[in-house]
Amino acid sequence: MRELVFALEYEPGCNRVADALADHPDARVRSLSLHATAERLWRVDH
């Protein structure tokens, strides 16, 4: 199994989940599945 670590940049107010995570820096999201193409990235989180 491989581990993937990355950082996302976003504009506040555009994504409620990202805003909630920014407001609660100790919160964590675990990805169940990750699928990527050259143009898109899909994640299933829990």
C-alpha positions as semicolon CSV with decimal commas, in nm:
position;residue;x (nm);y (nm);z (nm)
1;M;0,000;0,000;0,000
2;R;0,121;0,351;-0,077
3;E;0,062;0,664;0,122
4;L;-0,032;0,986;-0,056
5;V;0,005;1,319;0,123
6;F;-0,094;1,647;-0,036
7;A;-0,209;1,996;0,053
8;L;-0,507;2,176;-0,096
9;E;-0,551;2,548;-0,133
10;Y;-0,900;2,692;-0,155
11;E;-1,084;3,019;-0,116
12;P;-1,275;3,043;0,214
13;G;-1,651;3,036;0,164
14;C;-1,639;2,813;-0,146
15;N;-1,650;2,477;0,034
16;R;-1,836;2,418;0,361
17;V;-1,640;2,105;0,448
18;A;-1,305;2,279;0,393
19;D;-1,428;2,575;0,601
20;A;-1,527;2,342;0,887
21;L;-1,188;2,169;0,877
22;A;-1,008;2,506;0,876
23;D;-1,215;2,616;1,177
24;H;-1,128;2,292;1,364
25;P;-0,757;2,219;1,297
26;D;-0,762;1,907;1,518
27;A;-1,034;1,744;1,305
28;R;-0,936;1,464;1,068
29;V;-1,087;1,314;0,756
30;R;-0,997;0,965;0,639
31;S;-1,027;0,873;0,273
32;L;-1,183;0,537;0,202
33;S;-1,114;0,556;-0,170
34;L;-0,925;0,790;-0,402
35;H;-0,950;0,799;-0,782
36;A;-0,752;1,042;-0,998
37;T;-0,718;1,133;-1,362
38;A;-0,506;1,407;-1,518
39;E;-0,798;1,650;-1,476
40;R;-0,995;1,532;-1,172
41;L;-0,966;1,381;-0,826
42;W;-1,250;1,199;-0,647
43;R;-1,238;1,094;-0,282
44;V;-1,477;0,899;-0,066
45;D;-1,423;1,014;0,293
46;H;-1,552;0,889;0,624
